[in-house]
Amino acid sequence: MQLNRKDLLGLEELTPEEITLILDTGDSFKEILERPIKKVPALRGKTIANIFYEPSTRTRLSFELAEKRLSADTIGFSQAMSSVSKGETLRDTVENIQAMKVDIVVMRHGSSGAHRFLAEFLDASIVNAGDGQHEHPTQALLDMMTLRQRWGTFEGKKVTIIGDIMHSRVARSNIWGLTKLGAEVTVCGSPTMMPPEVGKLGEGGVNVEFDLRRAISEADAINVLRIQLERQESMLFPSSQEYFEVFGVTNRVLEHAPEHCIVMHPGPINRGVEIAQDVADGDRAVILEQVTNGVAVRMAVLFLVAGGTFEESSLQ
Ligand code: CP
């Protein structure tokens, strides 16, 4: 089975079968990460450029590691070190990179839609590592991989996403991916953190709940979002302390969730703002498991956009 598309721009445009193919391939590649020699020749001879116009720790390192595990050649830069700081346009920058015969461009950019714009005229594959407030598809894929490893299926499962839904590309990608595969999604936050017509997001819509305890009362998993102060033109709540009092996920709040409910966070974590220290480090948290799965699922995405098949991934 093949992906049959050159780019990964977001989960909104993927079919349930395509999302499942990526998750299956990610599971197949995860086994490689357990080996003493964690390297296969799957992308030998391919060149990948990692260009990050916004800060990143997890996504950037995870993509770089995924590329090395697949034996690809890699180059990369961040905005401060590039000619963008001298006024070069995004299109010129990426066309120059392509002229150096790069096969795949992994990019994070602050503008929603930057990747779609580039994908229309580039021959190289474009992989979205986060675009503005739009999508962060590989984050949602690693979240879904973590959930599927525990549940086996998304059908009938309930996921509550808590926080600043309006500014969150992680929330949007999770909503598309989870609803396409049959999970029920509830979003929770203050009304100031909800985009217009939030209930219509995803395949068939999401539940909207402003009371945290009610929002998690039937959840099989909760995904706690980072408060993105850098994207808020004005504060959407009076102070971090007051946000924590109303929407902070603490052990006391979790008493209102089913005992089996797990806690996810895409990172970076603001301890004491959206999540309490003892919850982030507690038994319900799967946050570091998410990070491990991130490498495997990014290996899958890179391999599949380069034309690889699921069957070949299991032979590596
Ligand atoms: N989750 C995530 O995107 O983290 P980084 O911003 O560190 O890449």
PDB file of C-alpha atoms and ligand atoms in Angstrom:
ATOM      1  CA  MET A   1       0.000   0.000   0.000  1.00  0.00           C
ATOM      2  CA  GLN A   2       1.250   3.447  -1.004  1.00  0.00           C
ATOM      3  CA  LEU A   3       0.320   6.995   0.001  1.00  0.00           C
ATOM      4  CA  ASN A   4       0.042   8.196  -3.599  1.00  0.00           C
ATOM      5  CA  ARG A   5       0.560  11.822  -2.688  1.00  0.00           C
ATOM      6  CA  LYS A   6       3.719  13.879  -2.872  1.00  0.00           C
ATOM      7  CA  ASP A   7       3.116  16.090   0.184  1.00  0.00           C
ATOM      8  CA  LEU A   8       1.794  15.890   3.739  1.00  0.00           C
ATOM      9  CA  LEU A   9       0.053  19.222   4.258  1.00  0.00           C
ATOM     10  CA  GLY A  10      -2.581  18.306   6.844  1.00  0.00           C
ATOM     11  CA  LEU A  11      -4.960  15.627   8.086  1.00  0.00           C
ATOM     12  CA  GLU A  12      -8.034  17.454   6.768  1.00  0.00           C
ATOM     13  CA  GLU A  13      -7.198  16.308   3.242  1.00  0.00           C
ATOM     14  CA  LEU A  14      -6.286  12.697   4.104  1.00  0.00           C
ATOM     15  CA  THR A  15      -8.739   9.802   3.892  1.00  0.00           C
ATOM     16  CA  PRO A  16      -9.202   7.451   6.875  1.00  0.00           C
ATOM     17  CA  GLU A  17      -7.346   4.805   4.836  1.00  0.00           C
ATOM     18  CA  GLU A  18      -4.363   7.121   4.297  1.00  0.00           C
ATOM     19  CA  ILE A  19      -4.183   7.985   8.014  1.00  0.00           C
ATOM     20  CA  THR A  20      -4.348   4.269   8.871  1.00  0.00           C
ATOM     21  CA  LEU A  21      -1.588   3.525   6.350  1.00  0.00           C
ATOM     22  CA  ILE A  22       0.704   6.096   8.032  1.00  0.00           C
ATOM     23  CA  LEU A  23      -0.073   4.691  11.501  1.00  0.00           C
ATOM     24  CA  ASP A  24       0.521   1.095  10.346  1.00  0.00           C
ATOM     25  CA  THR A  25       3.834   2.105   8.757  1.00  0.00           C
ATOM     26  CA  GLY A  26       4.769   4.002  11.944  1.00  0.00           C
ATOM     27  CA  ASP A  27       4.132   0.870  14.037  1.00  0.00           C
ATOM     28  CA  SER A  28       6.315  -1.077  11.625  1.00  0.00           C
ATOM     29  CA  PHE A  29       9.171   1.448  11.923  1.00  0.00           C
ATOM     30  CA  LYS A  30       8.888   1.651  15.733  1.00  0.00           C
ATOM     31  CA  GLU A  31      10.392  -1.826  15.958  1.00  0.00           C
ATOM     32  CA  ILE A  32      13.602  -0.476  14.344  1.00  0.00           C
ATOM     33  CA  LEU A  33      13.961   2.012  17.221  1.00  0.00           C
ATOM     34  CA  GLU A  34      14.184  -0.914  19.666  1.00  0.00           C
ATOM     35  CA  ARG A  35      17.112  -2.537  17.846  1.00  0.00           C
ATOM     36  CA  PRO A  36      20.764  -2.200  18.950  1.00  0.00           C
ATOM     37  CA  ILE A  37      21.554  -0.702  15.516  1.00  0.00           C
ATOM     38  CA  LYS A  38      18.736   1.753  14.850  1.00  0.00           C
ATOM     39  CA  LYS A  39      19.362   2.447  11.185  1.00  0.00           C
ATOM     40  CA  VAL A  40      17.968   1.102   7.900  1.00  0.00           C
ATOM     41  CA  PRO A  41      18.829   2.052   4.296  1.00  0.00           C
ATOM     42  CA  ALA A  42      15.224   2.935   3.352  1.00  0.00           C
ATOM     43  CA  LEU A  43      15.974   6.533   2.216  1.00  0.00           C
ATOM     44  CA  ARG A  44      19.634   6.110   1.241  1.00  0.00           C
ATOM     45  CA  GLY A  45      20.414   8.563  -1.588  1.00  0.00           C
ATOM     46  CA  LYS A  46      17.526  10.910  -0.700  1.00  0.00           C
ATOM     47  CA  THR A  47      18.209  14.431   0.572  1.00  0.00           C
ATOM     48  CA  ILE A  48      15.950  16.184   3.073  1.00  0.00           C
ATOM     49  CA  ALA A  49      16.009  19.893   4.014  1.00  0.00           C
ATOM     50  CA  ASN A  50      14.670  20.880   7.440  1.00  0.00           C
ATOM     51  CA  ILE A  51      13.705  24.536   7.438  1.00  0.00           C
ATOM     52  CA  PHE A  52      12.242  26.025  10.587  1.00  0.00           C
ATOM     53  CA  TYR A  53      10.938  29.602  10.588  1.00  0.00           C
ATOM     54  CA  GLU A  54       9.616  29.165  14.147  1.00  0.00           C
ATOM     55  CA  PRO A  55      11.273  27.714  17.258  1.00  0.00           C
ATOM     56  CA  SER A  56      11.046  23.951  17.763  1.00  0.00           C
ATOM     57  CA  THR A  57      12.680  21.349  19.972  1.00  0.00           C
ATOM     58  CA  ARG A  58      10.676  18.111  19.655  1.00  0.00           C
ATOM     59  CA  THR A  59       9.515  18.324  16.046  1.00  0.00           C
ATOM     60  CA  ARG A  60      12.865  19.372  14.638  1.00  0.00           C
ATOM     61  CA  LEU A  61      14.932  16.828  16.563  1.00  0.00           C
ATOM     62  CA  SER A  62      12.367  14.127  15.902  1.00  0.00           C
ATOM     63  CA  PHE A  63      12.417  14.738  12.128  1.00  0.00           C
ATOM     64  CA  GLU A  64      16.229  14.880  12.116  1.00  0.00           C
ATOM     65  CA  LEU A  65      16.425  11.604  14.006  1.00  0.00           C
ATOM     66  CA  ALA A  66      13.813   9.974  11.745  1.00  0.00           C
ATOM     67  CA  GLU A  67      15.854  11.029   8.698  1.00  0.00           C
ATOM     68  CA  LYS A  68      19.089   9.640  10.146  1.00  0.00           C
ATOM     69  CA  ARG A  69      17.357   6.354  11.096  1.00  0.00           C
ATOM     70  CA  LEU A  70      16.325   6.022   7.437  1.00  0.00           C
ATOM     71  CA  SER A  71      19.858   6.895   6.165  1.00  0.00           C
ATOM     72  CA  ALA A  72      18.778  10.085   4.334  1.00  0.00           C
ATOM     73  CA  ASP A  73      21.224  12.965   3.824  1.00  0.00           C
ATOM     74  CA  THR A  74      20.038  16.060   5.670  1.00  0.00           C
ATOM     75  CA  ILE A  75      20.579  19.803   5.597  1.00  0.00           C
ATOM     76  CA  GLY A  76      18.777  22.523   7.507  1.00  0.00           C
ATOM     77  CA  PHE A  77      18.556  26.017   8.876  1.00  0.00           C
ATOM     78  CA  SER A  78      16.474  28.193  11.127  1.00  0.00           C
ATOM     79  CA  GLN A  79      15.243  31.636  10.137  1.00  0.00           C
ATOM     80  CA  ALA A  80      17.842  33.598  12.102  1.00  0.00           C
ATOM     81  CA  MET A  81      20.694  31.819  10.272  1.00  0.00           C
ATOM     82  CA  SER A  82      19.271  32.192   6.753  1.00  0.00           C
ATOM     83  CA  SER A  83      19.017  34.848   4.048  1.00  0.00           C
ATOM     84  CA  VAL A  84      15.374  35.344   5.058  1.00  0.00           C
ATOM     85  CA  SER A  85      16.816  37.795   7.582  1.00  0.00           C
ATOM     86  CA  LYS A  86      18.189  39.707   4.534  1.00  0.00           C
ATOM     87  CA  GLY A  87      14.733  39.970   2.955  1.00  0.00           C
ATOM     88  CA  GLU A  88      14.611  36.851   0.751  1.00  0.00           C
ATOM     89  CA  THR A  89      11.102  35.520   0.106  1.00  0.00           C
ATOM     90  CA  LEU A  90       9.948  32.064   1.175  1.00  0.00           C
ATOM     91  CA  ARG A  91       9.433  31.080  -2.469  1.00  0.00           C
ATOM     92  CA  ASP A  92      12.981  32.146  -3.460  1.00  0.00           C
ATOM     93  CA  THR A  93      14.498  30.349  -0.483  1.00  0.00           C
ATOM     94  CA  VAL A  94      12.747  27.071  -1.171  1.00  0.00           C
ATOM     95  CA  GLU A  95      13.291  27.241  -4.956  1.00  0.00           C
ATOM     96  CA  ASN A  96      17.024  27.631  -4.267  1.00  0.00           C
ATOM     97  CA  ILE A  97      16.948  24.621  -1.962  1.00  0.00           C
ATOM     98  CA  GLN A  98      15.151  22.598  -4.618  1.00  0.00           C
ATOM     99  CA  ALA A  99      17.729  23.683  -7.222  1.00  0.00           C
ATOM    100  CA  MET A 100      20.288  21.875  -5.048  1.00  0.00           C
ATOM    101  CA  LYS A 101      18.310  18.682  -5.840  1.00  0.00           C
ATOM    102  CA  VAL A 102      16.628  18.212  -2.488  1.00  0.00           C
ATOM    103  CA  ASP A 103      13.914  15.520  -2.496  1.00  0.00           C
ATOM    104  CA  ILE A 104      11.873  16.447   0.600  1.00  0.00           C
ATOM    105  CA  VAL A 105      11.410  19.773   2.416  1.00  0.00           C
ATOM    106  CA  VAL A 106      10.275  19.568   6.050  1.00  0.00           C
ATOM    107  CA  MET A 107       9.103  23.021   7.077  1.00  0.00           C
ATOM    108  CA  ARG A 108       7.660  24.854  10.052  1.00  0.00           C
ATOM    109  CA  HIS A 109       6.267  28.286   9.240  1.00  0.00           C
ATOM    110  CA  GLY A 110       4.257  30.892  11.125  1.00  0.00           C
ATOM    111  CA  SER A 111       1.817  31.477   8.249  1.00  0.00           C
ATOM    112  CA  SER A 112      -1.173  29.192   7.847  1.00  0.00           C
ATOM    113  CA  GLY A 113      -1.138  27.852   4.296  1.00  0.00           C
ATOM    114  CA  ALA A 114       2.579  28.468   3.587  1.00  0.00           C
ATOM    115  CA  HIS A 115       3.063  24.777   2.760  1.00  0.00           C
ATOM    116  CA  ARG A 116       0.131  24.580   0.355  1.00  0.00           C
ATOM    117  CA  PHE A 117       1.488  27.659  -1.441  1.00  0.00           C
ATOM    118  CA  LEU A 118       4.900  25.979  -1.918  1.00  0.00           C
ATOM    119  CA  ALA A 119       3.495  22.547  -2.796  1.00  0.00           C
ATOM    120  CA  GLU A 120       1.742  23.981  -5.847  1.00  0.00           C
ATOM    121  CA  PHE A 121       4.948  24.778  -7.712  1.00  0.00           C
ATOM    122  CA  LEU A 122       7.657  22.587  -6.158  1.00  0.00           C
ATOM    123  CA  ASP A 123       8.577  19.122  -7.405  1.00  0.00           C
ATOM    124  CA  ALA A 124      10.097  18.253  -4.026  1.00  0.00           C
ATOM    125  CA  SER A 125       7.776  16.784  -1.393  1.00  0.00           C
ATOM    126  CA  ILE A 126       6.626  19.239   1.280  1.00  0.00           C
ATOM    127  CA  VAL A 127       6.034  17.919   4.797  1.00  0.00           C
ATOM    128  CA  ASN A 128       4.233  20.236   7.192  1.00  0.00           C
ATOM    129  CA  ALA A 129       5.976  20.497  10.577  1.00  0.00           C
ATOM    130  CA  GLY A 130       3.421  23.113  11.699  1.00  0.00           C
ATOM    131  CA  ASP A 131       1.875  26.055   9.828  1.00  0.00           C
ATOM    132  CA  GLY A 132       0.580  28.970  11.886  1.00  0.00           C
ATOM    133  CA  GLN A 133      -2.769  28.164  13.485  1.00  0.00           C
ATOM    134  CA  HIS A 134      -3.695  25.706  10.752  1.00  0.00           C
ATOM    135  CA  GLU A 135      -2.284  22.169  11.119  1.00  0.00           C
ATOM    136  CA  HIS A 136       0.502  20.160  12.752  1.00  0.00           C
ATOM    137  CA  PRO A 137      -0.196  16.815  11.092  1.00  0.00           C
ATOM    138  CA  THR A 138       2.750  14.797  12.395  1.00  0.00           C
ATOM    139  CA  GLN A 139       1.931  15.832  15.983  1.00  0.00           C
ATOM    140  CA  ALA A 140      -1.620  14.529  15.565  1.00  0.00           C
ATOM    141  CA  LEU A 141      -0.329  11.356  13.909  1.00  0.00           C
ATOM    142  CA  LEU A 142       1.997  10.635  16.831  1.00  0.00           C
ATOM    143  CA  ASP A 143      -0.844  11.361  19.256  1.00  0.00           C
ATOM    144  CA  MET A 144      -3.074   8.952  17.338  1.00  0.00           C
ATOM    145  CA  MET A 145      -0.338   6.317  17.185  1.00  0.00           C
ATOM    146  CA  THR A 146      -0.024   6.514  20.991  1.00  0.00           C
ATOM    147  CA  LEU A 147      -3.789   6.154  21.431  1.00  0.00           C
ATOM    148  CA  ARG A 148      -4.118   3.304  18.924  1.00  0.00           C
ATOM    149  CA  GLN A 149      -1.314   1.353  20.608  1.00  0.00           C
ATOM    150  CA  ARG A 150      -3.409   1.413  23.803  1.00  0.00           C
ATOM    151  CA  TRP A 151      -6.875   1.055  22.340  1.00  0.00           C
ATOM    152  CA  GLY A 152      -6.461  -0.864  19.082  1.00  0.00           C
ATOM    153  CA  THR A 153      -9.304   1.204  17.579  1.00  0.00           C
ATOM    154  CA  PHE A 154     -10.727   4.729  17.665  1.00  0.00           C
ATOM    155  CA  GLU A 155     -14.355   3.633  17.237  1.00  0.00           C
ATOM    156  CA  GLY A 156     -16.411   4.636  20.279  1.00  0.00           C
ATOM    157  CA  LYS A 157     -13.452   6.272  22.052  1.00  0.00           C
ATOM    158  CA  LYS A 158     -13.751   9.752  23.578  1.00  0.00           C
ATOM    159  CA  VAL A 159     -10.969  12.346  23.523  1.00  0.00           C
ATOM    160  CA  THR A 160     -11.172  15.747  25.222  1.00  0.00           C
ATOM    161  CA  ILE A 161      -8.862  18.519  24.000  1.00  0.00           C
ATOM    162  CA  ILE A 162      -8.371  21.283  26.580  1.00  0.00           C
ATOM    163  CA  GLY A 163      -7.055  24.814  26.078  1.00  0.00           C
ATOM    164  CA  ASP A 164      -6.640  27.481  23.442  1.00  0.00           C
ATOM    165  CA  ILE A 165      -8.423  25.754  20.555  1.00  0.00           C
ATOM    166  CA  MET A 166      -8.499  28.944  18.477  1.00  0.00           C
ATOM    167  CA  HIS A 167      -4.711  29.225  18.110  1.00  0.00           C
ATOM    168  CA  SER A 168      -3.899  25.512  18.137  1.00  0.00           C
ATOM    169  CA  ARG A 169      -2.736  23.707  15.007  1.00  0.00           C
ATOM    170  CA  VAL A 170      -2.328  20.612  17.215  1.00  0.00           C
ATOM    171  CA  ALA A 171      -6.034  20.731  18.103  1.00  0.00           C
ATOM    172  CA  ARG A 172      -7.116  21.154  14.467  1.00  0.00           C
ATOM    173  CA  SER A 173      -5.032  18.229  13.193  1.00  0.00           C
ATOM    174  CA  ASN A 174      -6.141  16.002  16.092  1.00  0.00           C
ATOM    175  CA  ILE A 175      -9.789  16.888  15.501  1.00  0.00           C
ATOM    176  CA  TRP A 176      -9.542  15.966  11.799  1.00  0.00           C
ATOM    177  CA  GLY A 177      -7.616  12.749  12.388  1.00  0.00           C
ATOM    178  CA  LEU A 178      -9.632  11.475  15.355  1.00  0.00           C
ATOM    179  CA  THR A 179     -13.075  12.228  13.915  1.00  0.00           C
ATOM    180  CA  LYS A 180     -12.162  10.672  10.549  1.00  0.00           C
ATOM    181  CA  LEU A 181     -11.255   7.425  12.344  1.00  0.00           C
ATOM    182  CA  GLY A 182     -14.437   7.325  14.444  1.00  0.00           C
ATOM    183  CA  ALA A 183     -13.491   8.883  17.807  1.00  0.00           C
ATOM    184  CA  GLU A 184     -15.751  11.392  19.550  1.00  0.00           C
ATOM    185  CA  VAL A 185     -13.944  14.669  20.291  1.00  0.00           C
ATOM    186  CA  THR A 186     -14.874  17.253  22.919  1.00  0.00           C
ATOM    187  CA  VAL A 187     -13.112  20.602  23.066  1.00  0.00           C
ATOM    188  CA  CYS A 188     -12.920  22.543  26.325  1.00  0.00           C
ATOM    189  CA  GLY A 189     -11.690  26.041  27.134  1.00  0.00           C
ATOM    190  CA  SER A 190     -13.016  29.530  27.751  1.00  0.00           C
ATOM    191  CA  PRO A 191     -15.324  31.007  25.076  1.00  0.00           C
ATOM    192  CA  THR A 192     -12.509  33.452  24.226  1.00  0.00           C
ATOM    193  CA  MET A 193     -10.360  30.465  23.188  1.00  0.00           C
ATOM    194  CA  MET A 194     -12.854  28.970  20.743  1.00  0.00           C
ATOM    195  CA  PRO A 195     -12.789  29.757  17.013  1.00  0.00           C
ATOM    196  CA  PRO A 196     -16.076  30.718  15.313  1.00  0.00           C
ATOM    197  CA  GLU A 197     -18.302  27.692  14.574  1.00  0.00           C
ATOM    198  CA  VAL A 198     -15.963  25.471  16.599  1.00  0.00           C
ATOM    199  CA  GLY A 199     -18.649  22.773  16.855  1.00  0.00           C
ATOM    200  CA  LYS A 200     -18.458  22.207  13.087  1.00  0.00           C
ATOM    201  CA  LEU A 201     -14.739  21.326  13.051  1.00  0.00           C
ATOM    202  CA  GLY A 202     -13.702  17.863  11.907  1.00  0.00           C
ATOM    203  CA  GLU A 203     -15.701  15.071  10.295  1.00  0.00           C
ATOM    204  CA  GLY A 204     -19.211  15.410  11.703  1.00  0.00           C
ATOM    205  CA  GLY A 205     -18.301  18.075  14.285  1.00  0.00           C
ATOM    206  CA  VAL A 206     -17.091  18.133  17.895  1.00  0.00           C
ATOM    207  CA  ASN A 207     -18.730  18.660  21.295  1.00  0.00           C
ATOM    208  CA  VAL A 208     -18.009  22.010  22.952  1.00  0.00           C
ATOM    209  CA  GLU A 209     -17.903  22.157  26.757  1.00  0.00           C
ATOM    210  CA  PHE A 210     -16.833  25.120  28.879  1.00  0.00           C
ATOM    211  CA  ASP A 211     -16.777  23.254  32.214  1.00  0.00           C
ATOM    212  CA  LEU A 212     -13.575  21.242  32.609  1.00  0.00           C
ATOM    213  CA  ARG A 213     -14.985  18.624  34.977  1.00  0.00           C
ATOM    214  CA  ARG A 214     -17.964  17.903  32.726  1.00  0.00           C
ATOM    215  CA  ALA A 215     -15.693  17.843  29.654  1.00  0.00           C
ATOM    216  CA  ILE A 216     -13.539  15.019  31.043  1.00  0.00           C
ATOM    217  CA  SER A 217     -16.255  13.021  32.815  1.00  0.00           C
ATOM    218  CA  GLU A 218     -16.434  10.337  30.096  1.00  0.00           C
ATOM    219  CA  ALA A 219     -13.027  10.858  28.428  1.00  0.00           C
ATOM    220  CA  ASP A 220     -10.813   7.907  27.538  1.00  0.00           C
ATOM    221  CA  ALA A 221      -7.977  10.390  26.939  1.00  0.00           C
ATOM    222  CA  ILE A 222      -7.408  14.083  27.456  1.00  0.00           C
ATOM    223  CA  ASN A 223      -4.992  16.162  25.401  1.00  0.00           C
ATOM    224  CA  VAL A 224      -3.836  19.268  27.268  1.00  0.00           C
ATOM    225  CA  LEU A 225      -2.698  22.127  25.026  1.00  0.00           C
ATOM    226  CA  ARG A 226       0.038  24.600  25.782  1.00  0.00           C
ATOM    227  CA  ILE A 227      -1.184  28.155  26.269  1.00  0.00           C
ATOM    228  CA  GLN A 228       0.226  29.950  23.234  1.00  0.00           C
ATOM    229  CA  LEU A 229       0.872  33.436  24.534  1.00  0.00           C
ATOM    230  CA  GLU A 230       2.972  34.192  21.429  1.00  0.00           C
ATOM    231  CA  ARG A 231      -0.123  33.824  19.186  1.00  0.00           C
ATOM    232  CA  GLN A 232      -2.526  35.820  21.366  1.00  0.00           C
ATOM    233  CA  GLU A 233      -2.780  39.497  20.436  1.00  0.00           C
ATOM    234  CA  SER A 234      -4.225  40.188  23.872  1.00  0.00           C
ATOM    235  CA  MET A 235      -4.457  37.845  26.851  1.00  0.00           C
ATOM    236  CA  LEU A 236      -7.494  35.548  26.533  1.00  0.00           C
ATOM    237  CA  PHE A 237      -7.624  35.157  30.326  1.00  0.00           C
ATOM    238  CA  PRO A 238      -6.658  37.519  33.168  1.00  0.00           C
ATOM    239  CA  SER A 239      -3.475  35.697  34.306  1.00  0.00           C
ATOM    240  CA  SER A 240      -1.726  32.321  34.122  1.00  0.00           C
ATOM    241  CA  GLN A 241      -2.670  31.679  37.747  1.00  0.00           C
ATOM    242  CA  GLU A 242      -6.350  32.282  37.045  1.00  0.00           C
ATOM    243  CA  TYR A 243      -6.173  30.060  33.959  1.00  0.00           C
ATOM    244  CA  PHE A 244      -4.703  27.286  36.105  1.00  0.00           C
ATOM    245  CA  GLU A 245      -7.506  27.692  38.644  1.00  0.00           C
ATOM    246  CA  VAL A 246     -10.211  27.212  35.985  1.00  0.00           C
ATOM    247  CA  PHE A 247      -8.653  25.016  33.280  1.00  0.00           C
ATOM    248  CA  GLY A 248      -5.477  23.618  34.860  1.00  0.00           C
ATOM    249  CA  VAL A 249      -5.412  19.811  34.884  1.00  0.00           C
ATOM    250  CA  THR A 250      -4.627  18.707  38.429  1.00  0.00           C
ATOM    251  CA  ASN A 251      -5.015  15.371  40.210  1.00  0.00           C
ATOM    252  CA  ARG A 252      -8.098  16.770  41.926  1.00  0.00           C
ATOM    253  CA  VAL A 253      -9.632  17.640  38.528  1.00  0.00           C
ATOM    254  CA  LEU A 254      -8.767  14.157  37.244  1.00  0.00           C
ATOM    255  CA  GLU A 255     -10.949  12.635  39.973  1.00  0.00           C
ATOM    256  CA  HIS A 256     -13.831  13.598  37.657  1.00  0.00           C
ATOM    257  CA  ALA A 257     -12.425  11.512  34.776  1.00  0.00           C
ATOM    258  CA  PRO A 258     -12.749   7.733  34.379  1.00  0.00           C
ATOM    259  CA  GLU A 259      -9.930   5.826  36.108  1.00  0.00           C
ATOM    260  CA  HIS A 260      -8.546   4.581  32.781  1.00  0.00           C
ATOM    261  CA  CYS A 261      -8.334   8.069  31.229  1.00  0.00           C
ATOM    262  CA  ILE A 262      -4.808   8.906  30.035  1.00  0.00           C
ATOM    263  CA  VAL A 263      -3.201  12.349  29.840  1.00  0.00           C
ATOM    264  CA  MET A 264      -1.436  13.641  26.726  1.00  0.00           C
ATOM    265  CA  HIS A 265       0.423  16.877  26.042  1.00  0.00           C
ATOM    266  CA  PRO A 266       2.169  17.868  22.787  1.00  0.00           C
ATOM    267  CA  GLY A 267       4.857  19.850  24.620  1.00  0.00           C
ATOM    268  CA  PRO A 268       6.476  22.144  25.426  1.00  0.00           C
ATOM    269  CA  ILE A 269       4.762  21.978  28.837  1.00  0.00           C
ATOM    270  CA  ASN A 270       4.011  25.018  30.952  1.00  0.00           C
ATOM    271  CA  ARG A 271       3.930  23.345  34.356  1.00  0.00           C
ATOM    272  CA  GLY A 272       1.542  25.079  36.732  1.00  0.00           C
ATOM    273  CA  VAL A 273      -0.289  26.841  33.879  1.00  0.00           C
ATOM    274  CA  GLU A 274      -2.217  24.229  31.868  1.00  0.00           C
ATOM    275  CA  ILE A 275      -1.064  21.119  33.764  1.00  0.00           C
ATOM    276  CA  ALA A 276       0.103  20.420  37.320  1.00  0.00           C
ATOM    277  CA  GLN A 277       3.588  19.064  37.916  1.00  0.00           C
ATOM    278  CA  ASP A 278       2.371  15.813  39.488  1.00  0.00           C
ATOM    279  CA  VAL A 279      -0.027  15.135  36.575  1.00  0.00           C
ATOM    280  CA  ALA A 280       2.682  15.733  33.954  1.00  0.00           C
ATOM    281  CA  ASP A 281       4.953  13.283  35.772  1.00  0.00           C
ATOM    282  CA  GLY A 282       2.180  10.974  36.992  1.00  0.00           C
ATOM    283  CA  ASP A 283       1.010   7.455  36.093  1.00  0.00           C
ATOM    284  CA  ARG A 284      -1.693   8.609  33.679  1.00  0.00           C
ATOM    285  CA  ALA A 285       0.706  10.708  31.564  1.00  0.00           C
ATOM    286  CA  VAL A 286       1.905   9.251  28.244  1.00  0.00           C
ATOM    287  CA  ILE A 287       3.805  12.380  27.217  1.00  0.00           C
ATOM    288  CA  LEU A 288       7.218  10.767  26.693  1.00  0.00           C
ATOM    289  CA  GLU A 289       5.599   7.792  24.928  1.00  0.00           C
ATOM    290  CA  GLN A 290       4.194  10.372  22.485  1.00  0.00           C
ATOM    291  CA  VAL A 291       7.714  11.704  21.876  1.00  0.00           C
ATOM    292  CA  THR A 292       9.074   8.209  21.132  1.00  0.00           C
ATOM    293  CA  ASN A 293       6.215   7.528  18.725  1.00  0.00           C
ATOM    294  CA  GLY A 294       6.976  10.850  17.027  1.00  0.00           C
ATOM    295  CA  VAL A 295      10.223   9.506  15.593  1.00  0.00           C
ATOM    296  CA  ALA A 296       8.517   6.367  14.239  1.00  0.00           C
ATOM    297  CA  VAL A 297       5.579   8.178  12.685  1.00  0.00           C
ATOM    298  CA  ARG A 298       7.861  10.775  11.069  1.00  0.00           C
ATOM    299  CA  MET A 299       9.935   7.939   9.622  1.00  0.00           C
ATOM    300  CA  ALA A 300       6.667   6.625   8.169  1.00  0.00           C
ATOM    301  CA  VAL A 301       5.651   9.978   6.676  1.00  0.00           C
ATOM    302  CA  LEU A 302       9.052  10.589   5.058  1.00  0.00           C
ATOM    303  CA  PHE A 303       9.213   7.036   3.696  1.00  0.00           C
ATOM    304  CA  LEU A 304       5.682   7.166   2.272  1.00  0.00           C
ATOM    305  CA  VAL A 305       5.966  10.606   0.600  1.00  0.00           C
ATOM    306  CA  ALA A 306       9.218   9.336  -0.970  1.00  0.00           C
ATOM    307  CA  GLY A 307       7.160   6.570  -2.623  1.00  0.00           C
ATOM    308  CA  GLY A 308       7.781   3.727  -0.145  1.00  0.00           C
ATOM    309  CA  THR A 309       5.104   1.157   0.653  1.00  0.00           C
ATOM    310  CA  PHE A 310       3.861  -0.324   3.924  1.00  0.00           C
ATOM    311  CA  GLU A 311       5.022  -3.745   2.746  1.00  0.00           C
ATOM    312  CA  GLU A 312       8.584  -2.429   2.189  1.00  0.00           C
ATOM    313  CA  SER A 313       8.576  -0.799   5.648  1.00  0.00           C
ATOM    314  CA  SER A 314       7.997  -4.183   7.289  1.00  0.00           C
ATOM    315  CA  LEU A 315      10.976  -5.648   5.386  1.00  0.00           C
ATOM    316  CA  GLN A 316      13.470  -3.075   6.728  1.00  0.00           C
TER     317      GLN A 316
HETATM  318  N1   CP B   1       4.979  19.639  19.946  1.00  0.00           N
HETATM  319  C1   CP B   1       5.796  20.459  19.272  1.00  0.00           C
HETATM  320  O1   CP B   1       5.524  20.844  18.129  1.00  0.00           O
HETATM  321  O2   CP B   1       6.918  20.825  19.944  1.00  0.00           O
HETATM  322  P1   CP B   1       8.087  21.776  19.364  1.00  0.00           P
HETATM  323  O3   CP B   1       7.478  23.143  19.190  1.00  0.00           O
HETATM  324  O4   CP B   1       9.185  21.722  20.375  1.00  0.00           O
HETATM  325  O5   CP B   1       8.497  21.206  18.040  1.00  0.00           O
END
